[in-house]
PDB file of N, CA and C in Angstrom:
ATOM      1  N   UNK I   1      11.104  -2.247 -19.849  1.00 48.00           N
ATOM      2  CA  UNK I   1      12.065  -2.201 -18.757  1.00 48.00           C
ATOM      3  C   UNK I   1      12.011  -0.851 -18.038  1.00 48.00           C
ATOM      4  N   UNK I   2      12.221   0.142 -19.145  1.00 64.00           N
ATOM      5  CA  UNK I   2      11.558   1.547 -18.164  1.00 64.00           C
ATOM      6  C   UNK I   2      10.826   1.818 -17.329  1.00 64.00           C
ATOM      7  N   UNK I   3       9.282   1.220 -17.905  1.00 85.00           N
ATOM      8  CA  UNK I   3       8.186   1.253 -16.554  1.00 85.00           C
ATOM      9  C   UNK I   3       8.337   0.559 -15.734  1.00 85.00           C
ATOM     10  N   UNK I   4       9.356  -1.055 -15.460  1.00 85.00           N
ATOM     11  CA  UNK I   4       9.553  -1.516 -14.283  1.00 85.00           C
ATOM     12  C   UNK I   4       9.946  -0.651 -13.263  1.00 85.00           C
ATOM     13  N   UNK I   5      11.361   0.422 -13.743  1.00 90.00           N
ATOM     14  CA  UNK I   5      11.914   1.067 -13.005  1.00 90.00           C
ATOM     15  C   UNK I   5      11.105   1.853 -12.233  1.00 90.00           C
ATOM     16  N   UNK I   6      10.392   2.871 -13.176  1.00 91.00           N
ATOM     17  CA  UNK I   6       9.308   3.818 -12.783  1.00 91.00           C
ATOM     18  C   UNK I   6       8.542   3.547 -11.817  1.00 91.00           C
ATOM     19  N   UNK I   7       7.801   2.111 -12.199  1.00 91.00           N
ATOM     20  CA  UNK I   7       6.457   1.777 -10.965  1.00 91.00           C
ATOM     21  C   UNK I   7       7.619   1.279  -9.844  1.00 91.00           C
ATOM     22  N   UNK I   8       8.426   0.607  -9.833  1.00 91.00           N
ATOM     23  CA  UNK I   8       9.650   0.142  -8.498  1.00 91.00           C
ATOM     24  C   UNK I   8       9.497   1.827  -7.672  1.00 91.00           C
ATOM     25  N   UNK I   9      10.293   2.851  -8.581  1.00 93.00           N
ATOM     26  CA  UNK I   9      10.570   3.876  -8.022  1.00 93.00           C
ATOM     27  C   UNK I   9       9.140   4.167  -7.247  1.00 93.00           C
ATOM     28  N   UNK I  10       8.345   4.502  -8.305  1.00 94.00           N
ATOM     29  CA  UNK I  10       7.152   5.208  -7.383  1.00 94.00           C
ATOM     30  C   UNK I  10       6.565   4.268  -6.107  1.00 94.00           C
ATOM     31  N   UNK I  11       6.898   2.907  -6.161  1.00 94.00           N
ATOM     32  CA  UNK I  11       6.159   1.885  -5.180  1.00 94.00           C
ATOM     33  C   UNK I  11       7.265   2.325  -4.049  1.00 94.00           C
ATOM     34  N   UNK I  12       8.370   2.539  -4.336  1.00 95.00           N
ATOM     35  CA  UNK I  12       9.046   2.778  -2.981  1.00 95.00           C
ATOM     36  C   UNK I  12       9.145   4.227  -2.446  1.00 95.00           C
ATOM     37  N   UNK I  13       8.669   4.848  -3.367  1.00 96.00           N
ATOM     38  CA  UNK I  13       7.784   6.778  -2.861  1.00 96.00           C
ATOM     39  C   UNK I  13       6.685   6.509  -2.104  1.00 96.00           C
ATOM     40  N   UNK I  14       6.464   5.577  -2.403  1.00 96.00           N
ATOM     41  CA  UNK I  14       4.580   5.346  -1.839  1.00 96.00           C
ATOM     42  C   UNK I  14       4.770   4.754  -0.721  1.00 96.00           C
ATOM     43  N   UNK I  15       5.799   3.892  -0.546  1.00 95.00           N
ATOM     44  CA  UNK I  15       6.073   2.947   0.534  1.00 95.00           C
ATOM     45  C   UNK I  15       6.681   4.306   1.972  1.00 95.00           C
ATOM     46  N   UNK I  16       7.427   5.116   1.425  1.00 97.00           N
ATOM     47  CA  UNK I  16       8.053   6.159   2.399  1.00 97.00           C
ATOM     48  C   UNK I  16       7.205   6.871   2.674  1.00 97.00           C
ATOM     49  N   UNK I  17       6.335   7.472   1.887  1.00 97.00           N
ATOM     50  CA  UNK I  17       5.305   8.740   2.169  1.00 97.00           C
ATOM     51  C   UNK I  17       4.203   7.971   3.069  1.00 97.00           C
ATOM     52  N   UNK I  18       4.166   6.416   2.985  1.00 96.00           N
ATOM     53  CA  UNK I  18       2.915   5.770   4.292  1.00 96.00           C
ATOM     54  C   UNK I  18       3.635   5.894   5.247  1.00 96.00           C
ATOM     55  N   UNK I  19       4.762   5.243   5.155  1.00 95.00           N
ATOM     56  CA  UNK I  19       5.566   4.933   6.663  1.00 95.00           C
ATOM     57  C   UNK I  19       5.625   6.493   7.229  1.00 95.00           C
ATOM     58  N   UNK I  20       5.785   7.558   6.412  1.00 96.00           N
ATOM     59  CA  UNK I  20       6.378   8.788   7.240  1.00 96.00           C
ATOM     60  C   UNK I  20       5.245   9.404   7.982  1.00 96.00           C
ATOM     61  N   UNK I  21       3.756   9.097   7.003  1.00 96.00           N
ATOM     62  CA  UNK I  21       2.857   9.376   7.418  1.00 96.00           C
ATOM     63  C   UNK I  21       2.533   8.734   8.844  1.00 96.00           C
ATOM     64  N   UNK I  22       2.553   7.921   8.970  1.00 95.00           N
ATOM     65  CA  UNK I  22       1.834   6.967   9.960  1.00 95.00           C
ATOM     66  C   UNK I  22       2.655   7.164  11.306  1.00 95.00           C
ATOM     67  N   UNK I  23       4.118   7.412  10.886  1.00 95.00           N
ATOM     68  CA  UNK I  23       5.338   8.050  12.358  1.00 95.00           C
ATOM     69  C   UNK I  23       4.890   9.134  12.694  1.00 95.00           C
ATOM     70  N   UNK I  24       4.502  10.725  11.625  1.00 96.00           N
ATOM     71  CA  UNK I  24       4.429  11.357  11.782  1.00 96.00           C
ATOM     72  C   UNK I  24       3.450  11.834  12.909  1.00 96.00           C
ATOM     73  N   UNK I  25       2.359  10.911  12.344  1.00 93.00           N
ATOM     74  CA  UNK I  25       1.238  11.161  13.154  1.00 93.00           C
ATOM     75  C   UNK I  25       1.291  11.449  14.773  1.00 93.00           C
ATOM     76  N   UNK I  26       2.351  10.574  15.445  1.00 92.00           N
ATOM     77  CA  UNK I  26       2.933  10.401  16.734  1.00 92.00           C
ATOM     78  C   UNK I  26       3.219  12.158  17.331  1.00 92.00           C
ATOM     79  N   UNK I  27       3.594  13.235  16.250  1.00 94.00           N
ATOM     80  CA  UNK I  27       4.007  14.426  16.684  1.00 94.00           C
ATOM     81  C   UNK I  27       3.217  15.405  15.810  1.00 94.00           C
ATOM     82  N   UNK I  28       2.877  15.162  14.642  1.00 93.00           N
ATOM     83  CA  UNK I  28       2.286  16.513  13.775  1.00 93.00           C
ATOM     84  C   UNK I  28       0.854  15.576  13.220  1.00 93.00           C
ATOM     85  N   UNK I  29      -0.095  15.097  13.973  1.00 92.00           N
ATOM     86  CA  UNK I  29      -0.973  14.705  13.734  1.00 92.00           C
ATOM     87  C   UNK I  29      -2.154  15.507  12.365  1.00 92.00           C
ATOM     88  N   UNK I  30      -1.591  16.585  12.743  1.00 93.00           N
ATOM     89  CA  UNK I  30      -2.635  17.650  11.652  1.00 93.00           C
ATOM     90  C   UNK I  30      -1.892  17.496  10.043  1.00 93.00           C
ATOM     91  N   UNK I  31      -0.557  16.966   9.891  1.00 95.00           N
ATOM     92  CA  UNK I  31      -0.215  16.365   8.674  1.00 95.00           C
ATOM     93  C   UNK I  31       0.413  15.284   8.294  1.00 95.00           C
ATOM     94  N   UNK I  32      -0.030  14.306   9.186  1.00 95.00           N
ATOM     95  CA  UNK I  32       0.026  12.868   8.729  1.00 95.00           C
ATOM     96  C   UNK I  32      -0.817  12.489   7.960  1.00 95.00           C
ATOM     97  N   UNK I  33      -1.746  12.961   8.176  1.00 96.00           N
ATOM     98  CA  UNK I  33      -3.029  11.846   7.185  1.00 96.00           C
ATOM     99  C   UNK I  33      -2.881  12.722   5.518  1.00 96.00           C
ATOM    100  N   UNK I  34      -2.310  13.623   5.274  1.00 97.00           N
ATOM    101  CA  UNK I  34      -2.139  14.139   3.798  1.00 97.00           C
ATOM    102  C   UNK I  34      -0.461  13.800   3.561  1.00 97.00           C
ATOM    103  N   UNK I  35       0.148  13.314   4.314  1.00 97.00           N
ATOM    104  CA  UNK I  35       1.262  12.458   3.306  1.00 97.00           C
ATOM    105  C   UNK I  35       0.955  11.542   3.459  1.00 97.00           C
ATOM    106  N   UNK I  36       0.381  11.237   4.445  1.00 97.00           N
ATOM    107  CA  UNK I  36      -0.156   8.802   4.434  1.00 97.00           C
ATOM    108  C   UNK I  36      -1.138   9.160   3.249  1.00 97.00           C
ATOM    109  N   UNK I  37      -2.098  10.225   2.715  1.00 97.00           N
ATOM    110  CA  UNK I  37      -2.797   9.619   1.644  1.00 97.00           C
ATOM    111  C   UNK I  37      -1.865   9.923   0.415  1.00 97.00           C
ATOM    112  N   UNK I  38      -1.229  10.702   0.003  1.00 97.00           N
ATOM    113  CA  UNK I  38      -0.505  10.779  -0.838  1.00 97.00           C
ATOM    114  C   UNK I  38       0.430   9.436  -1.560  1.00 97.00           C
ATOM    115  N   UNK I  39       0.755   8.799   0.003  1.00 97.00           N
ATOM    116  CA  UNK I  39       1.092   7.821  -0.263  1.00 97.00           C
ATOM    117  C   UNK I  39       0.243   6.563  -0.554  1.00 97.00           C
ATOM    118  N   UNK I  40      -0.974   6.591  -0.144  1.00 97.00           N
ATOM    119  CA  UNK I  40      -1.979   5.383  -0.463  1.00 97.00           C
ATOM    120  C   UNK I  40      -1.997   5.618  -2.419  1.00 97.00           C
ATOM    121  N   UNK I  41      -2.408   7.481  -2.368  1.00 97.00           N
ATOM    122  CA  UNK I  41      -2.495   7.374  -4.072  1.00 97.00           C
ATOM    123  C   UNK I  41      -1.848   6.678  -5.145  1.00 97.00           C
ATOM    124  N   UNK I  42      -0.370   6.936  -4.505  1.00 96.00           N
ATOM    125  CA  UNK I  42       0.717   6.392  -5.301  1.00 96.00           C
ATOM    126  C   UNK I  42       0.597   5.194  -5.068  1.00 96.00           C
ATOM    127  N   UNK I  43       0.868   4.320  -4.213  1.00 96.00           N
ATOM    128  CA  UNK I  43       0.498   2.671  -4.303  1.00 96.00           C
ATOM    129  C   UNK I  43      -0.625   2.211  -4.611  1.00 96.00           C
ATOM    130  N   UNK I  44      -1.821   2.920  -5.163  1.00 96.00           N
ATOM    131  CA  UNK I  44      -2.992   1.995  -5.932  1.00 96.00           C
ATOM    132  C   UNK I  44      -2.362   2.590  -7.510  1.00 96.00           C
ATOM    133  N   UNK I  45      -2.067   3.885  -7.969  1.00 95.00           N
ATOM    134  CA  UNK I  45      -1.472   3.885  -8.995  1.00 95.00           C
ATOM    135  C   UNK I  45      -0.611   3.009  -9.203  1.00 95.00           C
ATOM    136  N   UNK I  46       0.851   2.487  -8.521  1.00 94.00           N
ATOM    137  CA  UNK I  46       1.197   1.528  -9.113  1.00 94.00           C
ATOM    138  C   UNK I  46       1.046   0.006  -9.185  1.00 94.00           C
ATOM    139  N   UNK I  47      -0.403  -0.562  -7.893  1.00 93.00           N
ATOM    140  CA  UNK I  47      -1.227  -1.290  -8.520  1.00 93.00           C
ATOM    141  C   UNK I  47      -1.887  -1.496  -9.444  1.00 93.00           C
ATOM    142  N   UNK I  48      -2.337  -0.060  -9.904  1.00 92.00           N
ATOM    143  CA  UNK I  48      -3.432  -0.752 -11.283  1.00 92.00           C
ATOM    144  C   UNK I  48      -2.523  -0.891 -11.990  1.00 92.00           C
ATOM    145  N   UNK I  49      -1.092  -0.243 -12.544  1.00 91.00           N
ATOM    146  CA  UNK I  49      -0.662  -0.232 -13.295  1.00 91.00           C
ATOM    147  C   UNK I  49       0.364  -1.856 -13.767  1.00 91.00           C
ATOM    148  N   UNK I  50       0.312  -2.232 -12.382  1.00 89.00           N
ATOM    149  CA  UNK I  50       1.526  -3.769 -12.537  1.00 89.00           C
ATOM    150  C   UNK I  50       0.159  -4.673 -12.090  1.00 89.00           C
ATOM    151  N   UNK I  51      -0.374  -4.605 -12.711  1.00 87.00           N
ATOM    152  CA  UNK I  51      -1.318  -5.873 -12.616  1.00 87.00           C
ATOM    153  C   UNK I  51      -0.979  -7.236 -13.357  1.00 87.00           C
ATOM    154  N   UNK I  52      -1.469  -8.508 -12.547  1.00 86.00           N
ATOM    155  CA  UNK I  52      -0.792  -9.920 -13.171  1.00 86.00           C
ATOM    156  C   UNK I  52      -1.314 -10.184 -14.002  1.00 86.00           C
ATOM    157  N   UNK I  53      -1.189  -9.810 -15.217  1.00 86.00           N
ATOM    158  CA  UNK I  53      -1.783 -10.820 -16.625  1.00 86.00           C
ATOM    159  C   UNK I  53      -1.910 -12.317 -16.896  1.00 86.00           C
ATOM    160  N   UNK I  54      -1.584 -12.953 -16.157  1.00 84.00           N
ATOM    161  CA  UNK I  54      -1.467 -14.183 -16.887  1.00 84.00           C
ATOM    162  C   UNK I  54      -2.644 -15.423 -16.560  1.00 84.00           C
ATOM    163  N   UNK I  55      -2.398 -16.743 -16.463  1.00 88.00           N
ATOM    164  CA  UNK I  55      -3.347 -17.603 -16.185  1.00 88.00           C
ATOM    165  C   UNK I  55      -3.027 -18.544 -14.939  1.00 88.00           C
ATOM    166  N   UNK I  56      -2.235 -17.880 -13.904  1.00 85.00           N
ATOM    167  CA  UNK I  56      -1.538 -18.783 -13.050  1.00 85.00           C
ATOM    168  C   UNK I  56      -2.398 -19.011 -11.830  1.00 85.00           C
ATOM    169  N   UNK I  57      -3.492 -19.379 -11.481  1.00 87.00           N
ATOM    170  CA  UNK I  57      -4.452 -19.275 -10.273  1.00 87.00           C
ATOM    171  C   UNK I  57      -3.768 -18.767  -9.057  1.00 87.00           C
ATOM    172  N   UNK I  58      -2.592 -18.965  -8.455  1.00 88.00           N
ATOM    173  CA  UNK I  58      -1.837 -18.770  -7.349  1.00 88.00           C
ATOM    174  C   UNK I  58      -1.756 -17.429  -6.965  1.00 88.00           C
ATOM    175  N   UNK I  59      -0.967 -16.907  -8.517  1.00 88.00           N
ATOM    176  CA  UNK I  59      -0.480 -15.332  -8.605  1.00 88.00           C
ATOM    177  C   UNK I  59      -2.119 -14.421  -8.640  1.00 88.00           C
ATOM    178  N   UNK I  60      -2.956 -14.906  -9.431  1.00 90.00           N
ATOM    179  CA  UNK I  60      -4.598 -13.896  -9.585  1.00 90.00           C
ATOM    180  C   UNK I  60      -4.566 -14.262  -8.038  1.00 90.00           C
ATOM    181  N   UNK I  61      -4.331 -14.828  -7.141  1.00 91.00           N
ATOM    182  CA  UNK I  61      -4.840 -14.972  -5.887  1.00 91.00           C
ATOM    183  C   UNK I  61      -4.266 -14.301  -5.167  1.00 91.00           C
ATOM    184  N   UNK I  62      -2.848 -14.457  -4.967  1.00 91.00           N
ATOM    185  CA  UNK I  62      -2.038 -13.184  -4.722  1.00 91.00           C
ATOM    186  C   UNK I  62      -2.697 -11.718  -5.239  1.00 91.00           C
ATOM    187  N   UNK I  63      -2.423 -11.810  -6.259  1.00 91.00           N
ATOM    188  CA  UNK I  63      -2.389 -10.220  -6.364  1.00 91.00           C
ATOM    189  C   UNK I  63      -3.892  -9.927  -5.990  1.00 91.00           C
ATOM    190  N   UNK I  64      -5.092 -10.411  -5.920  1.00 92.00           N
ATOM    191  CA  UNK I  64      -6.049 -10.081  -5.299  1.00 92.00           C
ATOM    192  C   UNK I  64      -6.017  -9.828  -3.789  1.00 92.00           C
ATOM    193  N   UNK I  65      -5.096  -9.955  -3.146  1.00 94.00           N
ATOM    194  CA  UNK I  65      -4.895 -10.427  -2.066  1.00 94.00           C
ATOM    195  C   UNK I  65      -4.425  -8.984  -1.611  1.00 94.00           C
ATOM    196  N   UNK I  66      -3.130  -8.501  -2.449  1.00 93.00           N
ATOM    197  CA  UNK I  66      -2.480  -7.395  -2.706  1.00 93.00           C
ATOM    198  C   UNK I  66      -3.733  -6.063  -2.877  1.00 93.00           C
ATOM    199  N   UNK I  67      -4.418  -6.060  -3.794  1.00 94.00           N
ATOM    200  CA  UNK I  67      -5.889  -5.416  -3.934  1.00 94.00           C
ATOM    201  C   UNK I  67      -6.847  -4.744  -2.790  1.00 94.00           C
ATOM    202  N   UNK I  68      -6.918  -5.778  -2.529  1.00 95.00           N
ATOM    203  CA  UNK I  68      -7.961  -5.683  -0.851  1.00 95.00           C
ATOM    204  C   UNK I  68      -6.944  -5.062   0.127  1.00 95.00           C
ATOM    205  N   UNK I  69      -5.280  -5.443   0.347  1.00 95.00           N
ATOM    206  CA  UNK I  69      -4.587  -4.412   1.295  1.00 95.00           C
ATOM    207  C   UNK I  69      -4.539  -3.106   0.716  1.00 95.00           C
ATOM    208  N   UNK I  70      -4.235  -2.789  -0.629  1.00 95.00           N
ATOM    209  CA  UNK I  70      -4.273  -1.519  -0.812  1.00 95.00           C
ATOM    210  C   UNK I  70      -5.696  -0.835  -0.464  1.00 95.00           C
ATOM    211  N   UNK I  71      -6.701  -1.688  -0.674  1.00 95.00           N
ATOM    212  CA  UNK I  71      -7.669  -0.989  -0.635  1.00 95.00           C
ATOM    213  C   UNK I  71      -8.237  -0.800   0.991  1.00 95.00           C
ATOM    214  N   UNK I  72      -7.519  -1.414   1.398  1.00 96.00           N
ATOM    215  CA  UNK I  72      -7.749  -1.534   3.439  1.00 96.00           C
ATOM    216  C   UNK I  72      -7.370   0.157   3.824  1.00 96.00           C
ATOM    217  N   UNK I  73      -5.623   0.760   2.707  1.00 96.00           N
ATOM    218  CA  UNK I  73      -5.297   1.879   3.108  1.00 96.00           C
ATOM    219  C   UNK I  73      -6.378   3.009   3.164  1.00 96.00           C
ATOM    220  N   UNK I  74      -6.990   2.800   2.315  1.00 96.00           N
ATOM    221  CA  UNK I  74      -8.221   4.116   2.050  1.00 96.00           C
ATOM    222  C   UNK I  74      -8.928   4.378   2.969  1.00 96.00           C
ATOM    223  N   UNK I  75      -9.420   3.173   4.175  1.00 97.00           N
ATOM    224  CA  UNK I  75     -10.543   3.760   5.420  1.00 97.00           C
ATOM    225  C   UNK I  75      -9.533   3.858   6.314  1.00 97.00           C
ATOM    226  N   UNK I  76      -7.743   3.239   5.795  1.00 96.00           N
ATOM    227  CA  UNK I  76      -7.025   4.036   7.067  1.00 96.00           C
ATOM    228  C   UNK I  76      -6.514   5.357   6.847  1.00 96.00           C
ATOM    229  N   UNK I  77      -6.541   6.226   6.104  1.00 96.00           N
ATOM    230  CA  UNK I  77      -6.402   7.631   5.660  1.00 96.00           C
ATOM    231  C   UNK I  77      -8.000   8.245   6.017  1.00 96.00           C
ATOM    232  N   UNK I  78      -8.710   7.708   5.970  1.00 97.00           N
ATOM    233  CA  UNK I  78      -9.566   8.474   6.323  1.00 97.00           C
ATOM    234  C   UNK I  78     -10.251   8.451   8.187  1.00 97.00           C
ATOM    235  N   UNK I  79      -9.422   7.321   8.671  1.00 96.00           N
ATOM    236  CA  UNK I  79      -9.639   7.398   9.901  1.00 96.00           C
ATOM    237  C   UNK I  79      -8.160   8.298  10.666  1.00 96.00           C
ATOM    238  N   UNK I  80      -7.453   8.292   9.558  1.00 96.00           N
ATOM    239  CA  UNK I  80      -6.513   9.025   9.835  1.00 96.00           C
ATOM    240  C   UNK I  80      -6.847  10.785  10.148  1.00 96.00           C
ATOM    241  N   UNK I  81      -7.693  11.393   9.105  1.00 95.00           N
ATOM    242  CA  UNK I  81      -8.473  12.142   8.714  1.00 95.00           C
ATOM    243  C   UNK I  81      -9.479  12.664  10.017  1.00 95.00           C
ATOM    244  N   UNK I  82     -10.330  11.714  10.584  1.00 95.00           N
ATOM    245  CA  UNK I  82     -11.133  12.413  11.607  1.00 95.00           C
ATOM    246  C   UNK I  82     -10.365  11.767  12.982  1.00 95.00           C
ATOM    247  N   UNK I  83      -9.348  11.178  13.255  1.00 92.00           N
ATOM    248  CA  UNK I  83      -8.603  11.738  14.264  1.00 92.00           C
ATOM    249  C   UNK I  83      -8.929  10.334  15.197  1.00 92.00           C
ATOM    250  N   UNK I  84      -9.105   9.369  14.278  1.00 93.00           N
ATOM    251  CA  UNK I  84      -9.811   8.395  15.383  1.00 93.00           C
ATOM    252  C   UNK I  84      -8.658   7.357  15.292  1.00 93.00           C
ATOM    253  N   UNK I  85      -8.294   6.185  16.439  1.00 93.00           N
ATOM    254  CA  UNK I  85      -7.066   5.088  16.223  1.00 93.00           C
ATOM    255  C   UNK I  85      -7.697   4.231  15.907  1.00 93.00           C
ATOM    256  N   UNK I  86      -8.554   3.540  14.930  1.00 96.00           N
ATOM    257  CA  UNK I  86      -8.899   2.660  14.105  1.00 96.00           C
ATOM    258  C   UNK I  86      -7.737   2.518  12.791  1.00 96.00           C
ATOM    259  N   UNK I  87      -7.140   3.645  12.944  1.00 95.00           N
ATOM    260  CA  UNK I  87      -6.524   3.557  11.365  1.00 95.00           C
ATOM    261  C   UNK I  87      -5.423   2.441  11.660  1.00 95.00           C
ATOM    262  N   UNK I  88      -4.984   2.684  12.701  1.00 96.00           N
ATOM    263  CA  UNK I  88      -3.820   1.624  12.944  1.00 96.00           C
ATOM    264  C   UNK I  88      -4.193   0.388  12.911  1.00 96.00           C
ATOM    265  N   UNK I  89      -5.241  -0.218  13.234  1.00 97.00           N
ATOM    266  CA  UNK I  89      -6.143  -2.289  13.128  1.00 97.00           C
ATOM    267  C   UNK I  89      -6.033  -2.129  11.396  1.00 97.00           C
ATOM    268  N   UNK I  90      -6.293  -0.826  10.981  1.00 96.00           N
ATOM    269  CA  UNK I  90      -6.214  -1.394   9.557  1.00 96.00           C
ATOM    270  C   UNK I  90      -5.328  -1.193   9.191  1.00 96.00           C
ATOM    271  N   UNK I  91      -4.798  -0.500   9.364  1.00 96.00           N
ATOM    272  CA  UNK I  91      -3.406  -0.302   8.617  1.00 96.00           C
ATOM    273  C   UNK I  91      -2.186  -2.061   9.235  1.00 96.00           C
ATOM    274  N   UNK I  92      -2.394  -2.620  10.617  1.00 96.00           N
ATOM    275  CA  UNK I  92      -1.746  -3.666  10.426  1.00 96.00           C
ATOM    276  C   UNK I  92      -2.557  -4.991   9.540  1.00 96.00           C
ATOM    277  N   UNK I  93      -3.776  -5.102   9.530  1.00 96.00           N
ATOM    278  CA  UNK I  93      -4.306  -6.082   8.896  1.00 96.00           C
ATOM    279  C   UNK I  93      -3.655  -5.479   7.627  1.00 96.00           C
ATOM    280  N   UNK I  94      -3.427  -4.662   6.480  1.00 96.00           N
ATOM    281  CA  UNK I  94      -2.972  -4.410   5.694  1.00 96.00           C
ATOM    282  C   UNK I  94      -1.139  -4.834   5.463  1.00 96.00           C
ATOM    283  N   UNK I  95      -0.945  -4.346   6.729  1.00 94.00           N
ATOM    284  CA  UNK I  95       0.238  -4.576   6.232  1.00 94.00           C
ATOM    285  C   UNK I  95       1.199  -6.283   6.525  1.00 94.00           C
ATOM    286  N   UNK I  96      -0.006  -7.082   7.418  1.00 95.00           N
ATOM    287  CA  UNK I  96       0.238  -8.583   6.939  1.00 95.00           C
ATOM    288  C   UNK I  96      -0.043  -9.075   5.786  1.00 95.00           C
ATOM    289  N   UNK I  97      -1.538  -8.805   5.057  1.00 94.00           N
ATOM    290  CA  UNK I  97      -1.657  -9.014   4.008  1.00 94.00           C
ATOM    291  C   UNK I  97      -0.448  -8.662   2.847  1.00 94.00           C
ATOM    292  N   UNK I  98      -0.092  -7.497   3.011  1.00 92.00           N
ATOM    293  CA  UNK I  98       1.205  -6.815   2.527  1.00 92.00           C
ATOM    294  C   UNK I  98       2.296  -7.879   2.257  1.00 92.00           C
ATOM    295  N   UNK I  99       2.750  -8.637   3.491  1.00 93.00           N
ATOM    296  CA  UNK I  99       4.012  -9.258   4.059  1.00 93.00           C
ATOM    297  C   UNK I  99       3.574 -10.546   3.424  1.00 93.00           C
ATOM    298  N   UNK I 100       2.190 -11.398   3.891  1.00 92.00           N
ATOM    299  CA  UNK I 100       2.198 -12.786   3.196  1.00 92.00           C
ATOM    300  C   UNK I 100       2.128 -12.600   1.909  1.00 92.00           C
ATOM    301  N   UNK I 101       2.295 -11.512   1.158  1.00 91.00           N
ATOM    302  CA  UNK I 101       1.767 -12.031  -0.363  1.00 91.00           C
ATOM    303  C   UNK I 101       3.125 -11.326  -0.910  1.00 91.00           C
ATOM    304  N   UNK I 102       3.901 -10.726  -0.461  1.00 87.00           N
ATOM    305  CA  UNK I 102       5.399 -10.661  -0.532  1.00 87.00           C
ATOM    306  C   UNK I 102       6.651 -11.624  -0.588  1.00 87.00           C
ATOM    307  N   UNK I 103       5.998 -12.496   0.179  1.00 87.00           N
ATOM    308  CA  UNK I 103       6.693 -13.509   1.080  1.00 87.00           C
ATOM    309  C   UNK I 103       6.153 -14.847  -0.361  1.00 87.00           C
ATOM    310  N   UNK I 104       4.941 -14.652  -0.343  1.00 84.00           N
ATOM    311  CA  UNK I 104       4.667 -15.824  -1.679  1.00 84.00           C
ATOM    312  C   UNK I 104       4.532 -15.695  -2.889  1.00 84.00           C
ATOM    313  N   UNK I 105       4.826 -14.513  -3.410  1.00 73.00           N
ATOM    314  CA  UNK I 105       4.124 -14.154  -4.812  1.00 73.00           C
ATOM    315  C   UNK I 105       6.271 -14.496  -5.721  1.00 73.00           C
ATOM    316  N   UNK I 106       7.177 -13.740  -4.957  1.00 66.00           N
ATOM    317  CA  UNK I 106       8.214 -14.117  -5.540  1.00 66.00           C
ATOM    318  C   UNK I 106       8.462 -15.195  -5.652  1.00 66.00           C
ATOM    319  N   UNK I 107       8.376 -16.586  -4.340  1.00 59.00           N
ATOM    320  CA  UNK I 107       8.922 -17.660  -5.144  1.00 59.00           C
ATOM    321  C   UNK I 107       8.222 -18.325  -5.842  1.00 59.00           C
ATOM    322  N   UNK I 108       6.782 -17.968  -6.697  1.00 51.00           N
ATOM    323  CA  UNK I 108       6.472 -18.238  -7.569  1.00 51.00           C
ATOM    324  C   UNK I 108       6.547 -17.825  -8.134  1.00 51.00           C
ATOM    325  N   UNK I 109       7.002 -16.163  -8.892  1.00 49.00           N
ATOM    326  CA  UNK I 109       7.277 -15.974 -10.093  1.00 49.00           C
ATOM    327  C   UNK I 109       8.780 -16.756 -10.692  1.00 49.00           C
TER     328      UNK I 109
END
């Protein structure tokens, strides 16, 4: 029950440090992309760490699903990085992926 709390907490550190990153960018461009990655770190940490164990085909599909958006964040921190607006196509393809597997993964658990 502890580490639920923990990875919750840190998933919603990770969730603020992208969003602040990605606003920020709008005015202090020279340190957005080191709190948006800070925040990518923390949300693949608490991906690997809440991974779906079980045998449910739906949920391994989901959370693979979940996988590939986190992993979308990484070329958007780094397009964040050399200053180019690509980061934003990925960062929204990410963050639908984000939303449909949000939207379906609870009412199946």
């Amino acid at each position: 029950m502890k580490n639920k709390r923990l990875y919750d907490t840190l998933f919603g550190l990770a969730a603020f440090f992208i969003l602040t990153g990605a606003v920020i960018n709008l005015y202090y461009p020279q340190y957005a992309p080191y709190i948006f990655s800070v925040g990518v770190a923390l949300l693949i940490i608490v991906r690997i760490n809440t991974m779906y164990k079980g045998n449910d085909f739906r949920l391994k599909r989901l959370q693979n699903m979940q996988i590939i958006a986190t992993l979308l964040y990484i070329p958007a921190a780094y397009f964040m990085f050399v200053q180019s607006k690509v980061w934003v196509a990925i960062l929204t393809a990410a963050a639908v992926m984000e939303l449909v597997t949000s939207f379906r993964a609870p009412s199946k658990k």
